[in-house]
Amino acid sequence: MSPTIDYDAPTPPYQQIAAEVIRDIKAGVLAVDRPIPSESALIQRWGVARDTARRAVRHLRELGYVYTVPQRGTYVAERGEDERQAD
Amino acid sequence: MSPTIDYDAPTPPYQQIAAEVIRDIKAGVLAVDRPIPSESALIQRWGVARDTARRAVRHLRELGYVYTVPQRGTYVAERGEDERQAD
DNA sequence: TAAGATTTGTGCGTATGTATT
DNA sequence: TAATACATACGCACAAATCTT
């Protein structure tokens, strides 16, 4: 069973969704420059509204984990967490 | 007459709204650490939806012109345009 | 060339929760 | 007790660009 949204958790749904994507990125399930699940995929996977899915993606973008190409998709960025320190 | 939204313009409504706020900041109409117009004020001023007003404020925040205090409001930041260069 | 599917961008309406005044 | 304001979330619609068939 893959996790579902916990509406009683202190962290909002969009952050729970983003957290799983981050786990997948760190685990290598989602490779650099490969697309992350689309908005509609996230909507189906988690059963949330588009607003929530978009918020999750925006959150990932703000954290530096992904970048979005308009009308194309959102892809895994080279680094995450706002370009942390060097290697 | 204050400007209204031009839906035929190449720039989206939220950027047109943000542009006016930036003009007011640069003109000194809105002073540092003073609140910018609230969401509902922008909604009434421009006749747009909440999402659009929010988008405008988020845009201003990303540009560094304002900062938001959760549950309080959004205020004019010291500098704009992502802390440009020194004076 | 054309049609259709996919994906993101933008906009509107509404509701709930929380914090401040 | 309101009124105000923001954050989050749900719904819906259409447009634009891209990709596939």
PDB file of N, CA, C and O in Angstrom, chain B residues 17-70:
ATOM      1  N   ILE B  17      -1.330  43.793 -12.102  1.00  0.00           N
ATOM      2  CA  ILE B  17      -1.622  44.255 -10.741  1.00  0.00           C
ATOM      3  C   ILE B  17      -0.313  44.482  -9.987  1.00  0.00           C
ATOM      4  O   ILE B  17      -0.111  45.517  -9.342  1.00  0.00           O
ATOM      5  N   ALA B  18       0.576  43.518 -10.093  1.00  0.00           N
ATOM      6  CA  ALA B  18       1.868  43.631  -9.414  1.00  0.00           C
ATOM      7  C   ALA B  18       2.629  44.862  -9.905  1.00  0.00           C
ATOM      8  O   ALA B  18       3.272  45.562  -9.126  1.00  0.00           O
ATOM      9  N   ALA B  19       2.517  45.117 -11.190  1.00  0.00           N
ATOM     10  CA  ALA B  19       3.222  46.258 -11.773  1.00  0.00           C
ATOM     11  C   ALA B  19       2.791  47.570 -11.129  1.00  0.00           C
ATOM     12  O   ALA B  19       3.615  48.447 -10.864  1.00  0.00           O
ATOM     13  N   GLU B  20       1.487  47.680 -10.880  1.00  0.00           N
ATOM     14  CA  GLU B  20       1.022  48.925 -10.268  1.00  0.00           C
ATOM     15  C   GLU B  20       1.540  49.068  -8.837  1.00  0.00           C
ATOM     16  O   GLU B  20       1.929  50.154  -8.409  1.00  0.00           O
ATOM     17  N   VAL B  21       1.544  47.970  -8.114  1.00  0.00           N
ATOM     18  CA  VAL B  21       2.045  48.012  -6.740  1.00  0.00           C
ATOM     19  C   VAL B  21       3.520  48.406  -6.747  1.00  0.00           C
ATOM     20  O   VAL B  21       3.970  49.203  -5.921  1.00  0.00           O
ATOM     21  N   ILE B  22       4.256  47.871  -7.698  1.00  0.00           N
ATOM     22  CA  ILE B  22       5.677  48.207  -7.809  1.00  0.00           C
ATOM     23  C   ILE B  22       5.840  49.693  -8.112  1.00  0.00           C
ATOM     24  O   ILE B  22       6.709  50.358  -7.540  1.00  0.00           O
ATOM     25  N   ARG B  23       4.987  50.201  -8.982  1.00  0.00           N
ATOM     26  CA  ARG B  23       5.040  51.639  -9.277  1.00  0.00           C
ATOM     27  C   ARG B  23       4.801  52.443  -8.003  1.00  0.00           C
ATOM     28  O   ARG B  23       5.524  53.415  -7.725  1.00  0.00           O
ATOM     29  N   ASP B  24       3.803  52.031  -7.218  1.00  0.00           N
ATOM     30  CA  ASP B  24       3.482  52.743  -5.981  1.00  0.00           C
ATOM     31  C   ASP B  24       4.621  52.655  -4.968  1.00  0.00           C
ATOM     32  O   ASP B  24       4.856  53.581  -4.200  1.00  0.00           O
ATOM     33  N   ILE B  25       5.311  51.530  -4.972  1.00  0.00           N
ATOM     34  CA  ILE B  25       6.440  51.372  -4.055  1.00  0.00           C
ATOM     35  C   ILE B  25       7.572  52.307  -4.483  1.00  0.00           C
ATOM     36  O   ILE B  25       8.133  53.042  -3.676  1.00  0.00           O
ATOM     37  N   LYS B  26       7.865  52.279  -5.765  1.00  0.00           N
ATOM     38  CA  LYS B  26       8.950  53.125  -6.273  1.00  0.00           C
ATOM     39  C   LYS B  26       8.617  54.607  -6.137  1.00  0.00           C
ATOM     40  O   LYS B  26       9.495  55.443  -5.953  1.00  0.00           O
ATOM     41  N   ALA B  27       7.332  54.916  -6.219  1.00  0.00           N
ATOM     42  CA  ALA B  27       6.913  56.312  -6.106  1.00  0.00           C
ATOM     43  C   ALA B  27       6.819  56.748  -4.651  1.00  0.00           C
ATOM     44  O   ALA B  27       6.594  57.911  -4.346  1.00  0.00           O
ATOM     45  N   GLY B  28       6.977  55.783  -3.740  1.00  0.00           N
ATOM     46  CA  GLY B  28       6.930  56.129  -2.327  1.00  0.00           C
ATOM     47  C   GLY B  28       5.518  56.196  -1.765  1.00  0.00           C
ATOM     48  O   GLY B  28       5.317  56.522  -0.597  1.00  0.00           O
ATOM     49  N   VAL B  29       4.544  55.857  -2.585  1.00  0.00           N
ATOM     50  CA  VAL B  29       3.161  55.848  -2.101  1.00  0.00           C
ATOM     51  C   VAL B  29       3.002  54.748  -1.048  1.00  0.00           C
ATOM     52  O   VAL B  29       2.267  54.888  -0.079  1.00  0.00           O
ATOM     53  N   LEU B  30       3.735  53.675  -1.278  1.00  0.00           N
ATOM     54  CA  LEU B  30       3.756  52.576  -0.309  1.00  0.00           C
ATOM     55  C   LEU B  30       5.152  52.554   0.306  1.00  0.00           C
ATOM     56  O   LEU B  30       6.132  52.274  -0.380  1.00  0.00           O
ATOM     57  N   ALA B  31       5.240  52.830   1.599  1.00  0.00           N
ATOM     58  CA  ALA B  31       6.535  52.919   2.265  1.00  0.00           C
ATOM     59  C   ALA B  31       6.991  51.586   2.832  1.00  0.00           C
ATOM     60  O   ALA B  31       6.196  50.671   3.053  1.00  0.00           O
ATOM     61  N   VAL B  32       8.283  51.500   3.053  1.00  0.00           N
ATOM     62  CA  VAL B  32       8.890  50.284   3.609  1.00  0.00           C
ATOM     63  C   VAL B  32       8.246  49.921   4.946  1.00  0.00           C
ATOM     64  O   VAL B  32       8.008  50.785   5.790  1.00  0.00           O
ATOM     65  N   ASP B  33       7.990  48.632   5.083  1.00  0.00           N
ATOM     66  CA  ASP B  33       7.374  48.087   6.297  1.00  0.00           C
ATOM     67  C   ASP B  33       5.910  48.507   6.493  1.00  0.00           C
ATOM     68  O   ASP B  33       5.340  48.261   7.552  1.00  0.00           O
ATOM     69  N   ARG B  34       5.368  49.141   5.483  1.00  0.00           N
ATOM     70  CA  ARG B  34       3.944  49.464   5.541  1.00  0.00           C
ATOM     71  C   ARG B  34       3.219  48.414   4.710  1.00  0.00           C
ATOM     72  O   ARG B  34       3.774  47.877   3.752  1.00  0.00           O
ATOM     73  N   PRO B  35       1.983  48.064   5.088  1.00  0.00           N
ATOM     74  CA  PRO B  35       1.258  47.018   4.344  1.00  0.00           C
ATOM     75  C   PRO B  35       0.859  47.449   2.933  1.00  0.00           C
ATOM     76  O   PRO B  35       0.538  48.618   2.707  1.00  0.00           O
ATOM     77  N   ILE B  36       0.913  46.514   2.037  1.00  0.00           N
ATOM     78  CA  ILE B  36       0.416  46.781   0.689  1.00  0.00           C
ATOM     79  C   ILE B  36      -1.087  46.500   0.747  1.00  0.00           C
ATOM     80  O   ILE B  36      -1.576  45.989   1.743  1.00  0.00           O
ATOM     81  N   PRO B  37      -1.819  46.838  -0.292  1.00  0.00           N
ATOM     82  CA  PRO B  37      -3.269  46.568  -0.286  1.00  0.00           C
ATOM     83  C   PRO B  37      -3.562  45.090  -0.025  1.00  0.00           C
ATOM     84  O   PRO B  37      -2.861  44.216  -0.535  1.00  0.00           O
ATOM     85  N   SER B  38      -4.553  44.805   0.768  1.00  0.00           N
ATOM     86  CA  SER B  38      -4.913  43.429   1.106  1.00  0.00           C
ATOM     87  C   SER B  38      -5.461  42.698  -0.114  1.00  0.00           C
ATOM     88  O   SER B  38      -5.751  43.311  -1.137  1.00  0.00           O
ATOM     89  N   GLU B  39      -5.610  41.388   0.025  1.00  0.00           N
ATOM     90  CA  GLU B  39      -6.162  40.597  -1.068  1.00  0.00           C
ATOM     91  C   GLU B  39      -7.523  41.136  -1.484  1.00  0.00           C
ATOM     92  O   GLU B  39      -7.777  41.382  -2.657  1.00  0.00           O
ATOM     93  N   SER B  40      -8.377  41.332  -0.501  1.00  0.00           N
ATOM     94  CA  SER B  40      -9.731  41.789  -0.839  1.00  0.00           C
ATOM     95  C   SER B  40      -9.708  43.192  -1.428  1.00  0.00           C
ATOM     96  O   SER B  40     -10.552  43.522  -2.262  1.00  0.00           O
ATOM     97  N   ALA B  41      -8.741  43.995  -0.989  1.00  0.00           N
ATOM     98  CA  ALA B  41      -8.639  45.340  -1.558  1.00  0.00           C
ATOM     99  C   ALA B  41      -8.262  45.233  -3.036  1.00  0.00           C
ATOM    100  O   ALA B  41      -8.821  45.934  -3.882  1.00  0.00           O
ATOM    101  N   LEU B  42      -7.335  44.344  -3.335  1.00  0.00           N
ATOM    102  CA  LEU B  42      -6.916  44.164  -4.731  1.00  0.00           C
ATOM    103  C   LEU B  42      -8.062  43.591  -5.550  1.00  0.00           C
ATOM    104  O   LEU B  42      -8.270  43.963  -6.712  1.00  0.00           O
ATOM    105  N   ILE B  43      -8.810  42.688  -4.929  1.00  0.00           N
ATOM    106  CA  ILE B  43      -9.948  42.085  -5.613  1.00  0.00           C
ATOM    107  C   ILE B  43     -10.960  43.157  -5.993  1.00  0.00           C
ATOM    108  O   ILE B  43     -11.469  43.180  -7.120  1.00  0.00           O
ATOM    109  N   GLN B  44     -11.226  44.058  -5.063  1.00  0.00           N
ATOM    110  CA  GLN B  44     -12.187  45.120  -5.342  1.00  0.00           C
ATOM    111  C   GLN B  44     -11.615  46.151  -6.308  1.00  0.00           C
ATOM    112  O   GLN B  44     -12.287  46.604  -7.228  1.00  0.00           O
ATOM    113  N   ARG B  45     -10.350  46.499  -6.063  1.00  0.00           N
ATOM    114  CA  ARG B  45      -9.709  47.509  -6.903  1.00  0.00           C
ATOM    115  C   ARG B  45      -9.679  47.090  -8.369  1.00  0.00           C
ATOM    116  O   ARG B  45      -9.866  47.901  -9.268  1.00  0.00           O
ATOM    117  N   TRP B  46      -9.393  45.798  -8.599  1.00  0.00           N
ATOM    118  CA  TRP B  46      -9.232  45.341  -9.971  1.00  0.00           C
ATOM    119  C   TRP B  46     -10.376  44.477 -10.499  1.00  0.00           C
ATOM    120  O   TRP B  46     -10.444  44.194 -11.689  1.00  0.00           O
ATOM    121  N   GLY B  47     -11.211  44.043  -9.602  1.00  0.00           N
ATOM    122  CA  GLY B  47     -12.314  43.190 -10.042  1.00  0.00           C
ATOM    123  C   GLY B  47     -11.858  41.818 -10.485  1.00  0.00           C
ATOM    124  O   GLY B  47     -12.356  41.262 -11.450  1.00  0.00           O
ATOM    125  N   VAL B  48     -10.883  41.289  -9.777  1.00  0.00           N
ATOM    126  CA  VAL B  48     -10.356  39.971 -10.122  1.00  0.00           C
ATOM    127  C   VAL B  48     -10.679  38.959  -9.026  1.00  0.00           C
ATOM    128  O   VAL B  48     -11.222  39.327  -7.981  1.00  0.00           O
ATOM    129  N   ALA B  49     -10.353  37.721  -9.283  1.00  0.00           N
ATOM    130  CA  ALA B  49     -10.622  36.658  -8.309  1.00  0.00           C
ATOM    131  C   ALA B  49      -9.534  36.619  -7.248  1.00  0.00           C
ATOM    132  O   ALA B  49      -8.450  37.169  -7.413  1.00  0.00           O
ATOM    133  N   ARG B  50      -9.863  35.947  -6.191  1.00  0.00           N
ATOM    134  CA  ARG B  50      -8.940  35.825  -5.064  1.00  0.00           C
ATOM    135  C   ARG B  50      -7.604  35.224  -5.508  1.00  0.00           C
ATOM    136  O   ARG B  50      -6.538  35.659  -5.098  1.00  0.00           O
ATOM    137  N   ASP B  51      -7.702  34.218  -6.344  1.00  0.00           N
ATOM    138  CA  ASP B  51      -6.508  33.539  -6.824  1.00  0.00           C
ATOM    139  C   ASP B  51      -5.598  34.501  -7.580  1.00  0.00           C
ATOM    140  O   ASP B  51      -4.384  34.453  -7.450  1.00  0.00           O
ATOM    141  N   THR B  52      -6.189  35.378  -8.329  1.00  0.00           N
ATOM    142  CA  THR B  52      -5.418  36.333  -9.120  1.00  0.00           C
ATOM    143  C   THR B  52      -4.726  37.352  -8.220  1.00  0.00           C
ATOM    144  O   THR B  52      -3.551  37.673  -8.405  1.00  0.00           O
ATOM    145  N   ALA B  53      -5.468  37.814  -7.225  1.00  0.00           N
ATOM    146  CA  ALA B  53      -4.893  38.772  -6.285  1.00  0.00           C
ATOM    147  C   ALA B  53      -3.750  38.102  -5.526  1.00  0.00           C
ATOM    148  O   ALA B  53      -2.675  38.680  -5.342  1.00  0.00           O
ATOM    149  N   ARG B  54      -3.978  36.863  -5.129  1.00  0.00           N
ATOM    150  CA  ARG B  54      -2.951  36.125  -4.390  1.00  0.00           C
ATOM    151  C   ARG B  54      -1.723  35.921  -5.259  1.00  0.00           C
ATOM    152  O   ARG B  54      -0.595  35.995  -4.822  1.00  0.00           O
ATOM    153  N   ARG B  55      -1.997  35.644  -6.511  1.00  0.00           N
ATOM    154  CA  ARG B  55      -0.916  35.416  -7.463  1.00  0.00           C
ATOM    155  C   ARG B  55      -0.063  36.678  -7.596  1.00  0.00           C
ATOM    156  O   ARG B  55       1.171  36.610  -7.671  1.00  0.00           O
ATOM    157  N   ALA B  56      -0.726  37.815  -7.621  1.00  0.00           N
ATOM    158  CA  ALA B  56      -0.008  39.090  -7.748  1.00  0.00           C
ATOM    159  C   ALA B  56       0.899  39.303  -6.539  1.00  0.00           C
ATOM    160  O   ALA B  56       2.059  39.686  -6.679  1.00  0.00           O
ATOM    161  N   VAL B  57       0.366  39.012  -5.377  1.00  0.00           N
ATOM    162  CA  VAL B  57       1.148  39.189  -4.149  1.00  0.00           C
ATOM    163  C   VAL B  57       2.323  38.211  -4.121  1.00  0.00           C
ATOM    164  O   VAL B  57       3.438  38.573  -3.755  1.00  0.00           O
ATOM    165  N   ARG B  58       2.073  36.983  -4.533  1.00  0.00           N
ATOM    166  CA  ARG B  58       3.145  35.996  -4.558  1.00  0.00           C
ATOM    167  C   ARG B  58       4.241  36.434  -5.531  1.00  0.00           C
ATOM    168  O   ARG B  58       5.431  36.266  -5.273  1.00  0.00           O
ATOM    169  N   HIS B  59       3.804  37.017  -6.640  1.00  0.00           N
ATOM    170  CA  HIS B  59       4.758  37.497  -7.648  1.00  0.00           C
ATOM    171  C   HIS B  59       5.635  38.596  -7.049  1.00  0.00           C
ATOM    172  O   HIS B  59       6.859  38.588  -7.205  1.00  0.00           O
ATOM    173  N   LEU B  60       5.020  39.495  -6.343  1.00  0.00           N
ATOM    174  CA  LEU B  60       5.755  40.601  -5.711  1.00  0.00           C
ATOM    175  C   LEU B  60       6.744  40.053  -4.687  1.00  0.00           C
ATOM    176  O   LEU B  60       7.856  40.554  -4.541  1.00  0.00           O
ATOM    177  N   ARG B  61       6.325  38.996  -4.011  1.00  0.00           N
ATOM    178  CA  ARG B  61       7.186  38.387  -2.987  1.00  0.00           C
ATOM    179  C   ARG B  61       8.401  37.740  -3.652  1.00  0.00           C
ATOM    180  O   ARG B  61       9.526  37.866  -3.187  1.00  0.00           O
ATOM    181  N   GLU B  62       8.139  37.059  -4.763  1.00  0.00           N
ATOM    182  CA  GLU B  62       9.226  36.393  -5.481  1.00  0.00           C
ATOM    183  C   GLU B  62      10.213  37.402  -6.055  1.00  0.00           C
ATOM    184  O   GLU B  62      11.390  37.102  -6.213  1.00  0.00           O
ATOM    185  N   LEU B  63       9.705  38.574  -6.358  1.00  0.00           N
ATOM    186  CA  LEU B  63      10.588  39.618  -6.899  1.00  0.00           C
ATOM    187  C   LEU B  63      11.310  40.347  -5.779  1.00  0.00           C
ATOM    188  O   LEU B  63      12.196  41.156  -6.024  1.00  0.00           O
ATOM    189  N   GLY B  64      10.913  40.058  -4.558  1.00  0.00           N
ATOM    190  CA  GLY B  64      11.587  40.671  -3.421  1.00  0.00           C
ATOM    191  C   GLY B  64      11.054  42.037  -3.025  1.00  0.00           C
ATOM    192  O   GLY B  64      11.655  42.709  -2.191  1.00  0.00           O
ATOM    193  N   TYR B  65       9.953  42.442  -3.591  1.00  0.00           N
ATOM    194  CA  TYR B  65       9.394  43.758  -3.282  1.00  0.00           C
ATOM    195  C   TYR B  65       8.633  43.774  -1.964  1.00  0.00           C
ATOM    196  O   TYR B  65       8.486  44.817  -1.344  1.00  0.00           O
ATOM    197  N   VAL B  66       8.130  42.631  -1.575  1.00  0.00           N
ATOM    198  CA  VAL B  66       7.352  42.573  -0.332  1.00  0.00           C
ATOM    199  C   VAL B  66       7.677  41.309   0.454  1.00  0.00           C
ATOM    200  O   VAL B  66       8.323  40.386  -0.061  1.00  0.00           O
ATOM    201  N   TYR B  67       7.244  41.295   1.695  1.00  0.00           N
ATOM    202  CA  TYR B  67       7.403  40.091   2.506  1.00  0.00           C
ATOM    203  C   TYR B  67       6.091  39.885   3.248  1.00  0.00           C
ATOM    204  O   TYR B  67       5.389  40.845   3.576  1.00  0.00           O
ATOM    205  N   THR B  68       5.745  38.646   3.453  1.00  0.00           N
ATOM    206  CA  THR B  68       4.474  38.336   4.094  1.00  0.00           C
ATOM    207  C   THR B  68       4.691  37.759   5.481  1.00  0.00           C
ATOM    208  O   THR B  68       5.520  36.875   5.673  1.00  0.00           O
ATOM    209  N   VAL B  69       3.978  38.259   6.428  1.00  0.00           N
ATOM    210  CA  VAL B  69       3.998  37.710   7.779  1.00  0.00           C
ATOM    211  C   VAL B  69       2.732  36.869   7.914  1.00  0.00           C
ATOM    212  O   VAL B  69       1.629  37.415   7.821  1.00  0.00           O
ATOM    213  N   PRO B  70       2.899  35.554   8.093  1.00  0.00           N
ATOM    214  CA  PRO B  70       1.742  34.663   8.169  1.00  0.00           C
ATOM    215  C   PRO B  70       0.672  35.158   9.137  1.00  0.00           C
ATOM    216  O   PRO B  70       0.988  35.583  10.247  1.00  0.00           O
TER     217      PRO B  70
END
